[in-house]
mmCIF file of C-alpha atoms and ligand atoms in Angstrom:
data_model
loop_
_atom_site.group_PDB
_atom_site.id
_atom_site.type_symbol
_atom_site.label_atom_id
_atom_site.label_comp_id
_atom_site.label_asym_id
_atom_site.label_seq_id
_atom_site.Cartn_x
_atom_site.Cartn_y
_atom_site.Cartn_z
ATOM 1 C CA UNK A 1 -165.588 11.687 90.847
ATOM 2 C CA UNK A 2 -166.380 12.520 94.479
ATOM 3 C CA UNK A 3 -165.753 10.087 97.272
ATOM 4 C CA UNK A 4 -166.600 10.792 100.880
ATOM 5 C CA UNK A 5 -164.950 8.391 103.267
ATOM 6 C CA UNK A 6 -165.889 8.028 106.932
ATOM 7 C CA UNK A 7 -166.580 11.751 107.199
ATOM 8 C CA UNK A 8 -167.458 13.184 110.593
ATOM 9 C CA UNK A 9 -167.626 16.905 111.086
ATOM 10 C CA UNK A 10 -169.395 19.541 113.112
ATOM 11 C CA UNK A 11 -169.197 22.906 114.792
ATOM 12 C CA UNK A 12 -167.549 23.919 118.046
ATOM 13 C CA UNK A 13 -170.874 25.010 119.492
ATOM 14 C CA UNK A 14 -174.102 23.537 118.246
ATOM 15 C CA UNK A 15 -177.482 25.159 118.692
ATOM 16 C CA UNK A 16 -180.261 22.712 118.073
ATOM 17 C CA UNK A 17 -183.813 24.027 118.334
ATOM 18 C CA UNK A 18 -182.643 26.799 120.655
ATOM 19 C CA UNK A 19 -180.638 24.529 122.960
ATOM 20 C CA UNK A 20 -176.882 24.715 123.245
ATOM 21 C CA UNK A 21 -175.262 21.291 123.151
ATOM 22 C CA UNK A 22 -171.717 20.198 123.900
ATOM 23 C CA UNK A 23 -169.360 19.720 120.989
ATOM 24 C CA UNK A 24 -170.548 16.794 118.959
ATOM 25 C CA UNK A 25 -170.488 15.754 115.351
ATOM 26 C CA UNK A 26 -173.258 17.073 113.151
ATOM 27 C CA UNK A 27 -172.303 14.531 110.512
ATOM 28 C CA UNK A 28 -171.204 11.095 111.571
ATOM 29 C CA UNK A 29 -169.380 8.511 109.537
ATOM 30 C CA UNK A 30 -170.662 9.553 106.124
ATOM 31 C CA UNK A 31 -169.665 7.365 103.173
ATOM 32 C CA UNK A 32 -170.850 8.429 99.723
ATOM 33 C CA UNK A 33 -169.784 8.186 96.095
ATOM 34 C CA UNK A 34 -170.928 10.595 93.396
ATOM 35 C CA UNK A 35 -170.230 9.400 89.862
ATOM 36 C CA UNK A 36 -169.023 11.714 87.114
ATOM 37 C CA UNK A 37 -171.938 13.319 85.251
ATOM 38 C CA UNK A 38 -174.495 12.463 87.916
ATOM 39 C CA UNK A 39 -177.165 14.735 89.391
ATOM 40 C CA UNK A 40 -177.045 13.782 93.041
ATOM 41 C CA UNK A 41 -179.574 15.076 95.565
ATOM 42 C CA UNK A 42 -179.165 15.521 99.312
ATOM 43 C CA UNK A 43 -182.482 15.335 101.143
ATOM 44 C CA UNK A 44 -183.557 15.029 104.772
ATOM 45 C CA UNK A 45 -185.496 16.816 107.515
ATOM 46 C CA UNK A 46 -184.522 20.195 108.987
ATOM 47 C CA UNK A 47 -181.259 20.013 110.891
ATOM 48 C CA UNK A 48 -180.289 16.640 109.356
ATOM 49 C CA UNK A 49 -176.916 18.067 108.235
ATOM 50 C CA UNK A 50 -177.510 18.707 104.511
ATOM 51 C CA UNK A 51 -175.907 22.180 104.383
ATOM 52 C CA UNK A 52 -173.103 20.961 106.657
ATOM 53 C CA UNK A 53 -172.329 18.216 104.137
ATOM 54 C CA UNK A 54 -172.156 20.771 101.292
ATOM 55 C CA UNK A 55 -169.886 22.970 103.449
ATOM 56 C CA UNK A 56 -167.579 19.990 103.994
ATOM 57 C CA UNK A 57 -167.475 19.150 100.260
ATOM 58 C CA UNK A 58 -166.694 22.774 99.368
ATOM 59 C CA UNK A 59 -163.948 22.946 102.038
ATOM 60 C CA UNK A 60 -165.692 25.565 104.169
ATOM 61 C CA UNK A 61 -165.759 23.105 107.057
ATOM 62 C CA UNK A 62 -162.829 20.900 107.969
ATOM 63 C CA UNK A 63 -163.567 17.244 108.702
ATOM 64 C CA UNK A 64 -162.895 16.081 112.253
ATOM 65 C CA UNK A 65 -162.497 12.569 110.836
ATOM 66 C CA UNK A 66 -162.409 11.032 107.385
ATOM 67 C CA UNK A 67 -161.635 12.335 103.913
ATOM 68 C CA UNK A 68 -163.249 13.899 100.876
ATOM 69 C CA UNK A 69 -161.613 12.877 97.615
ATOM 70 C CA UNK A 70 -162.108 14.636 94.300
ATOM 71 C CA UNK A 71 -160.806 12.540 91.406
ATOM 72 C CA UNK A 72 -158.820 10.582 93.979
ATOM 73 C CA UNK A 73 -157.212 13.656 95.621
ATOM 74 C CA UNK A 74 -157.938 14.793 99.162
ATOM 75 C CA UNK A 75 -159.548 18.248 98.795
ATOM 76 C CA UNK A 76 -157.521 19.501 101.794
ATOM 77 C CA UNK A 77 -154.297 18.649 99.921
ATOM 78 C CA UNK A 78 -155.319 20.795 96.920
ATOM 79 C CA UNK A 79 -154.552 24.497 96.510
ATOM 80 C CA UNK A 80 -157.467 26.880 96.994
ATOM 81 C CA UNK A 81 -157.278 27.966 93.340
ATOM 82 C CA UNK A 82 -156.976 24.382 92.108
ATOM 83 C CA UNK A 83 -160.093 23.405 94.051
ATOM 84 C CA UNK A 84 -162.032 26.505 92.946
ATOM 85 C CA UNK A 85 -161.390 25.584 89.321
ATOM 86 C CA UNK A 86 -163.023 22.212 89.931
ATOM 87 C CA UNK A 87 -165.794 22.909 92.460
ATOM 88 C CA UNK A 88 -168.220 25.835 92.549
ATOM 89 C CA UNK A 89 -170.811 26.401 95.257
ATOM 90 C CA UNK A 90 -174.136 28.172 94.832
ATOM 91 C CA UNK A 91 -175.011 29.097 98.433
ATOM 92 C CA UNK A 92 -178.485 29.483 99.889
ATOM 93 C CA UNK A 93 -177.958 33.154 100.723
ATOM 94 C CA UNK A 94 -175.308 35.799 100.273
ATOM 95 C CA UNK A 95 -174.745 39.332 101.441
ATOM 96 C CA UNK A 96 -175.865 41.590 98.644
ATOM 97 C CA UNK A 97 -173.168 43.950 97.422
ATOM 98 C CA UNK A 98 -173.241 47.111 95.344
ATOM 99 C CA UNK A 99 -172.141 45.641 92.036
ATOM 100 C CA UNK A 100 -173.746 45.142 88.689
ATOM 101 C CA UNK A 101 -174.803 41.647 87.724
ATOM 102 C CA UNK A 102 -171.935 41.467 85.209
ATOM 103 C CA UNK A 103 -169.318 42.585 87.779
ATOM 104 C CA UNK A 104 -170.712 40.051 90.244
ATOM 105 C CA UNK A 105 -170.616 37.176 87.729
ATOM 106 C CA UNK A 106 -167.035 38.142 86.792
ATOM 107 C CA UNK A 107 -165.976 37.407 90.395
ATOM 108 C CA UNK A 108 -166.253 33.753 89.392
ATOM 109 C CA UNK A 109 -163.073 34.233 87.311
ATOM 110 C CA UNK A 110 -160.911 34.952 90.397
ATOM 111 C CA UNK A 111 -159.453 31.405 90.577
ATOM 112 C CA UNK A 112 -158.410 31.722 86.896
ATOM 113 C CA UNK A 113 -156.717 35.139 87.163
ATOM 114 C CA UNK A 114 -152.946 34.738 86.972
ATOM 115 C CA UNK A 115 -150.399 36.192 89.394
ATOM 116 C CA UNK A 116 -149.741 39.904 88.698
ATOM 117 C CA UNK A 117 -152.780 40.061 86.416
ATOM 118 C CA UNK A 118 -154.773 42.936 87.884
ATOM 119 C CA UNK A 119 -157.639 43.068 85.432
ATOM 120 C CA UNK A 120 -159.763 40.351 83.957
ATOM 121 C CA UNK A 121 -158.736 39.355 80.434
ATOM 122 C CA UNK A 122 -160.928 39.412 77.317
ATOM 123 C CA UNK A 123 -161.260 35.656 77.740
ATOM 124 C CA UNK A 124 -162.527 36.100 81.350
ATOM 125 C CA UNK A 125 -165.091 38.628 80.163
ATOM 126 C CA UNK A 126 -166.188 36.310 77.349
ATOM 127 C CA UNK A 127 -166.686 33.380 79.738
ATOM 128 C CA UNK A 128 -168.687 35.575 82.163
ATOM 129 C CA UNK A 129 -170.855 36.970 79.374
ATOM 130 C CA UNK A 130 -171.517 33.483 77.997
ATOM 131 C CA UNK A 131 -172.661 32.349 81.443
ATOM 132 C CA UNK A 132 -174.900 35.431 81.748
ATOM 133 C CA UNK A 133 -176.500 34.527 78.408
ATOM 134 C CA UNK A 134 -176.803 30.861 79.347
ATOM 135 C CA UNK A 135 -178.711 31.737 82.516
ATOM 136 C CA UNK A 136 -180.915 34.148 80.517
ATOM 137 C CA UNK A 137 -180.143 37.273 82.569
ATOM 138 C CA UNK A 138 -178.424 39.242 79.794
ATOM 139 C CA UNK A 139 -180.926 42.084 79.988
ATOM 140 C CA UNK A 140 -180.103 42.462 83.714
ATOM 141 C CA UNK A 141 -176.320 42.588 83.332
ATOM 142 C CA UNK A 142 -176.021 46.343 84.031
ATOM 143 C CA UNK A 143 -178.445 46.347 86.957
ATOM 144 C CA UNK A 144 -177.272 46.383 90.556
ATOM 145 C CA UNK A 145 -177.356 42.915 92.086
ATOM 146 C CA UNK A 146 -179.248 44.411 95.063
ATOM 147 C CA UNK A 147 -181.991 45.691 92.753
ATOM 148 C CA UNK A 148 -183.035 42.405 91.138
ATOM 149 C CA UNK A 149 -185.540 39.816 92.374
ATOM 150 C CA UNK A 150 -184.715 36.726 94.458
ATOM 151 C CA UNK A 151 -185.170 34.407 91.465
ATOM 152 C CA UNK A 152 -182.993 36.603 89.235
ATOM 153 C CA UNK A 153 -180.331 36.713 91.976
ATOM 154 C CA UNK A 154 -180.419 32.912 92.104
ATOM 155 C CA UNK A 155 -179.705 32.863 88.352
ATOM 156 C CA UNK A 156 -176.855 35.386 88.840
ATOM 157 C CA UNK A 157 -175.371 33.139 91.564
ATOM 158 C CA UNK A 158 -175.525 30.177 89.184
ATOM 159 C CA UNK A 159 -173.944 32.290 86.402
ATOM 160 C CA UNK A 160 -171.101 33.271 88.779
ATOM 161 C CA UNK A 161 -170.548 29.633 89.776
ATOM 162 C CA UNK A 162 -170.487 28.566 86.090
ATOM 163 C CA UNK A 163 -167.980 31.326 85.327
ATOM 164 C CA UNK A 164 -165.564 29.374 87.543
ATOM 165 C CA UNK A 165 -165.853 26.634 84.862
ATOM 166 C CA UNK A 166 -166.146 23.928 87.509
ATOM 167 C CA UNK A 167 -166.573 20.217 86.926
ATOM 168 C CA UNK A 168 -168.635 19.789 90.074
ATOM 169 C CA UNK A 169 -171.456 22.206 90.843
ATOM 170 C CA UNK A 170 -172.790 22.289 94.410
ATOM 171 C CA UNK A 171 -176.122 23.970 95.060
ATOM 172 C CA UNK A 172 -177.785 24.603 98.412
ATOM 173 C CA UNK A 173 -181.547 24.750 97.933
ATOM 174 C CA UNK A 174 -181.545 26.273 94.427
ATOM 175 C CA UNK A 175 -185.361 26.397 94.428
ATOM 176 C CA UNK A 176 -185.736 28.264 97.732
ATOM 177 C CA UNK A 177 -188.043 31.328 97.561
ATOM 178 C CA UNK A 178 -188.841 30.688 93.896
ATOM 179 C CA UNK A 179 -192.277 30.396 92.350
ATOM 180 C CA UNK A 180 -193.047 27.166 90.479
ATOM 181 C CA UNK A 181 -192.130 28.641 87.092
ATOM 182 C CA UNK A 182 -188.707 29.775 88.346
ATOM 183 C CA UNK A 183 -188.181 26.437 90.151
ATOM 184 C CA UNK A 184 -188.680 24.549 86.894
ATOM 185 C CA UNK A 185 -186.591 27.090 84.947
ATOM 186 C CA UNK A 186 -183.609 26.797 87.326
ATOM 187 C CA UNK A 187 -183.757 23.022 87.615
ATOM 188 C CA UNK A 188 -184.173 22.616 83.846
ATOM 189 C CA UNK A 189 -181.095 24.810 83.410
ATOM 190 C CA UNK A 190 -179.138 22.624 85.854
ATOM 191 C CA UNK A 191 -180.233 19.519 83.942
ATOM 192 C CA UNK A 192 -179.223 21.131 80.636
ATOM 193 C CA UNK A 193 -175.772 21.999 82.015
ATOM 194 C CA UNK A 194 -175.435 18.446 83.245
ATOM 195 C CA UNK A 195 -176.393 16.970 79.882
ATOM 196 C CA UNK A 196 -174.591 19.403 77.561
ATOM 197 C CA UNK A 197 -171.426 20.056 79.567
ATOM 198 C CA UNK A 198 -171.276 16.788 81.537
ATOM 199 C CA UNK A 199 -171.291 18.853 84.711
ATOM 200 C CA UNK A 200 -171.610 16.765 87.863
ATOM 201 C CA UNK A 201 -174.185 18.253 90.214
ATOM 202 C CA UNK A 202 -174.720 17.782 93.947
ATOM 203 C CA UNK A 203 -177.645 19.714 95.335
ATOM 204 C CA UNK A 204 -179.597 20.032 98.562
ATOM 205 C CA UNK A 205 -183.337 19.983 97.947
ATOM 206 C CA UNK A 206 -186.179 20.217 100.435
ATOM 207 C CA UNK A 207 -188.838 19.630 97.835
ATOM 208 C CA UNK A 208 -189.012 15.855 97.498
ATOM 209 C CA UNK A 209 -190.936 16.091 94.220
ATOM 210 C CA UNK A 210 -188.208 18.201 92.620
ATOM 211 C CA UNK A 211 -185.592 15.805 94.024
ATOM 212 C CA UNK A 212 -187.505 12.886 92.515
ATOM 213 C CA UNK A 213 -187.916 14.576 89.138
ATOM 214 C CA UNK A 214 -184.379 15.894 88.629
ATOM 215 C CA UNK A 215 -181.945 13.668 90.595
ATOM 216 C CA UNK A 216 -180.653 10.315 89.443
ATOM 217 C CA UNK A 217 -179.534 9.387 92.911
ATOM 218 C CA UNK A 218 -180.416 10.616 96.390
ATOM 219 C CA UNK A 219 -178.914 10.447 99.829
ATOM 220 C CA UNK A 220 -181.412 10.725 102.638
ATOM 221 C CA UNK A 221 -179.766 12.160 105.734
ATOM 222 C CA UNK A 222 -181.297 11.802 109.161
ATOM 223 C CA UNK A 223 -179.808 13.128 112.394
ATOM 224 C CA UNK A 224 -176.390 13.523 110.809
ATOM 225 C CA UNK A 225 -176.190 10.027 109.376
ATOM 226 C CA UNK A 226 -176.862 8.460 106.017
ATOM 227 C CA UNK A 227 -180.282 6.826 106.310
ATOM 228 C CA UNK A 228 -180.289 5.487 102.756
ATOM 229 C CA UNK A 229 -178.729 6.079 99.347
ATOM 230 C CA UNK A 230 -180.521 5.117 96.166
ATOM 231 C CA UNK A 231 -182.636 6.141 93.203
ATOM 232 C CA UNK A 232 -185.768 8.248 93.845
ATOM 233 C CA UNK A 233 -187.847 5.053 93.405
ATOM 234 C CA UNK A 234 -185.814 3.245 96.052
ATOM 235 C CA UNK A 235 -185.932 6.075 98.593
ATOM 236 C CA UNK A 236 -189.168 7.946 98.116
ATOM 237 C CA UNK A 237 -191.783 5.599 99.479
ATOM 238 C CA UNK A 238 -194.341 6.342 102.187
ATOM 239 C CA UNK A 239 -192.724 3.942 104.666
ATOM 240 C CA UNK A 240 -189.273 5.588 104.556
ATOM 241 C CA UNK A 241 -190.737 9.105 104.491
ATOM 242 C CA UNK A 242 -192.894 8.357 107.555
ATOM 243 C CA UNK A 243 -189.937 6.832 109.375
ATOM 244 C CA UNK A 244 -187.640 9.835 108.756
ATOM 245 C CA UNK A 245 -189.967 12.840 108.432
ATOM 246 C CA UNK A 246 -192.570 11.488 110.892
ATOM 247 C CA UNK A 247 -195.378 12.406 108.579
ATOM 248 C CA UNK A 248 -197.952 10.535 106.484
ATOM 249 C CA UNK A 249 -197.741 10.964 102.723
ATOM 250 C CA UNK A 250 -199.181 9.291 99.674
ATOM 251 C CA UNK A 251 -196.684 8.310 97.012
ATOM 252 C CA UNK A 252 -197.900 7.902 93.454
ATOM 253 C CA UNK A 253 -196.252 7.775 90.053
ATOM 254 C CA UNK A 254 -195.896 10.926 88.000
ATOM 255 C CA UNK A 255 -197.632 9.968 84.723
ATOM 256 C CA UNK A 256 -195.197 12.073 82.645
ATOM 257 C CA UNK A 257 -191.881 10.997 84.127
ATOM 258 C CA UNK A 258 -192.798 7.723 85.906
ATOM 259 C CA UNK A 259 -190.934 9.085 88.941
ATOM 260 C CA UNK A 260 -192.433 8.939 92.452
ATOM 261 C CA UNK A 261 -194.741 11.832 93.234
ATOM 262 C CA UNK A 262 -195.422 12.719 96.869
ATOM 263 C CA UNK A 263 -198.795 13.990 98.017
ATOM 264 C CA UNK A 264 -198.983 15.574 101.435
ATOM 265 C CA UNK A 265 -201.777 14.458 103.767
ATOM 266 C CA UNK A 266 -203.108 16.681 106.523
ATOM 267 C CA UNK A 267 -202.342 15.224 109.942
ATOM 268 C CA UNK A 268 -205.549 16.825 111.285
ATOM 269 C CA UNK A 269 -207.486 13.585 111.614
ATOM 270 C CA UNK A 270 -204.684 11.978 113.620
ATOM 271 C CA UNK A 271 -204.432 14.785 116.180
ATOM 272 C CA UNK A 272 -207.396 14.455 118.460
ATOM 273 C CA UNK A 273 -206.811 15.055 122.190
ATOM 274 C CA UNK A 274 -203.847 17.377 121.801
ATOM 275 C CA UNK A 275 -205.794 19.451 119.314
ATOM 276 C CA UNK A 276 -208.693 19.741 121.766
ATOM 277 C CA UNK A 277 -206.372 21.054 124.491
ATOM 278 C CA UNK A 278 -205.099 23.693 122.064
ATOM 279 C CA UNK A 279 -208.585 24.774 121.055
ATOM 280 C CA UNK A 280 -209.494 25.073 124.763
ATOM 281 C CA UNK A 281 -206.583 27.486 125.130
ATOM 282 C CA UNK A 282 -207.767 29.513 122.154
ATOM 283 C CA UNK A 283 -211.290 29.426 123.568
ATOM 284 C CA UNK A 284 -210.090 31.189 126.736
ATOM 285 C CA UNK A 285 -208.726 34.041 124.629
HETATM 286 P P1 ATP B 1 -182.247 22.758 107.093
HETATM 287 O O1 ATP B 1 -183.022 21.774 106.284
HETATM 288 O O2 ATP B 1 -183.062 23.268 108.241
HETATM 289 O O3 ATP B 1 -181.573 23.827 106.283
HETATM 290 P P2 ATP B 1 -179.828 21.129 107.307
HETATM 291 O O4 ATP B 1 -180.145 19.687 107.125
HETATM 292 O O5 ATP B 1 -179.203 21.834 106.163
HETATM 293 O O6 ATP B 1 -181.110 21.894 107.862
HETATM 294 P P3 ATP B 1 -177.531 22.027 108.799
HETATM 295 O O7 ATP B 1 -177.687 23.453 108.440
HETATM 296 O O8 ATP B 1 -176.442 21.249 108.195
HETATM 297 O O9 ATP B 1 -178.900 21.221 108.596
HETATM 298 O O10 ATP B 1 -177.412 21.958 110.382
HETATM 299 C C1 ATP B 1 -177.211 20.730 111.079
HETATM 300 C C2 ATP B 1 -177.044 21.051 112.568
HETATM 301 O O11 ATP B 1 -175.889 21.845 112.752
HETATM 302 C C3 ATP B 1 -178.215 21.808 113.183
HETATM 303 O O12 ATP B 1 -178.462 21.272 114.457
HETATM 304 C C4 ATP B 1 -177.701 23.227 113.269
HETATM 305 O O13 ATP B 1 -178.263 23.908 114.364
HETATM 306 C C5 ATP B 1 -176.204 23.034 113.451
HETATM 307 N N1 ATP B 1 -175.447 24.132 112.848
HETATM 308 C C6 ATP B 1 -175.508 24.542 111.558
HETATM 309 N N2 ATP B 1 -174.649 25.553 111.332
HETATM 310 C C7 ATP B 1 -174.038 25.803 112.508
HETATM 311 C C8 ATP B 1 -173.033 26.744 112.941
HETATM 312 N N3 ATP B 1 -172.482 27.610 112.099
HETATM 313 N N4 ATP B 1 -172.655 26.699 114.234
HETATM 314 C C9 ATP B 1 -173.184 25.812 115.099
HETATM 315 N N5 ATP B 1 -174.127 24.900 114.763
HETATM 316 C C10 ATP B 1 -174.554 24.886 113.492
#
C-alpha cells in the first residue's frame, strides 16, 4: 500500500541538541514497504527521524530525494483533497482551539465537502458522530476541546482523523502523556479499527513494549537511517537495543502474547568513576 523509495529529506536549518548544523538530511536513503492492513511501528532513539518520516508520508515535508508511493501513485502528484481522503495524521500536539469536540471532529470532513457546499451535510454529521461514538467520547461532544483532558483530546484527535475516512492512519506517539489504562484503551481501539475496517496503521512509538505488543512489523531508525526492519521478535533483542539505544536491557517473553517484553536495567552499577566525580560536586554544595 505504501512504498518509500530512496527517501532523503530534512530541514533547512537543523538544531541537534542545541547545536546548529549546516543543511543536511535528517532522513537518508529510506526504503520501506507497508502492506495493506498492517500495523507498522516506527521506533528509534530521540532525534532518529521518526516524526520527520511521518511528516514526509503525510506530505508536510517535501523529499529532497526519492519518492513516496501510495497504491503506486506518488503522493506529490495527488491532489490535496485526494490525499486527505486516503491518509489521516494524528499529530503529537496541536494548538487547542475554542470549539466543541463535535465541531472539532467535524473538521475531518473538510476533504469530503464539495465545491460550493458551505455547510456539512447530514451524511458528514453522521460520519463524525459515528467516529465520536467509536472513540467513546460521546458524552464529551458538547464540551470545549480546550476543557477536556490530554487522554480525551487524544481520542478526539483520533475521532477527527477517522472522520476523514482514510485508508492509512498515521499516528505520532498516540500513547504520549497517557496513563497505562488510556494507553491500552487507545492502542486497543487502533487494533480494533485495523481488524474491523482493514485500516492500515503506521505509528511512531517510544514505548518498545507497546510497539512489541501491537505492531506486526517495526522499522528501527537510527541517526536518520533504517537500522533494521522486521517483526518485534526480530528487532527487539538486547543486542540490537544496546547497539542503538546504548543501554542495557533484559528481553523476556510476555507470557500472554509471546511477544518480546523489555525490562529496563539501571545503569548505576556500570557508572563508577564518573558518578564519583558528580557526587564530589554535589558534596561541595
Ligand atoms: P523524538 O523521539 O525526540 O521525538 P524523532 O525521532 O521523532 O525524535 P525528529 O523529530 O524527526 O526525531 O527530528 C530529527 C532531527 O531533525 C532532530 O535532530 C531535530 O532536531 C531535527 N528537526 C526536527 N524538526 C525540525 C525543524 N522543524 N527544523 C529543524 N530541525 C528539525
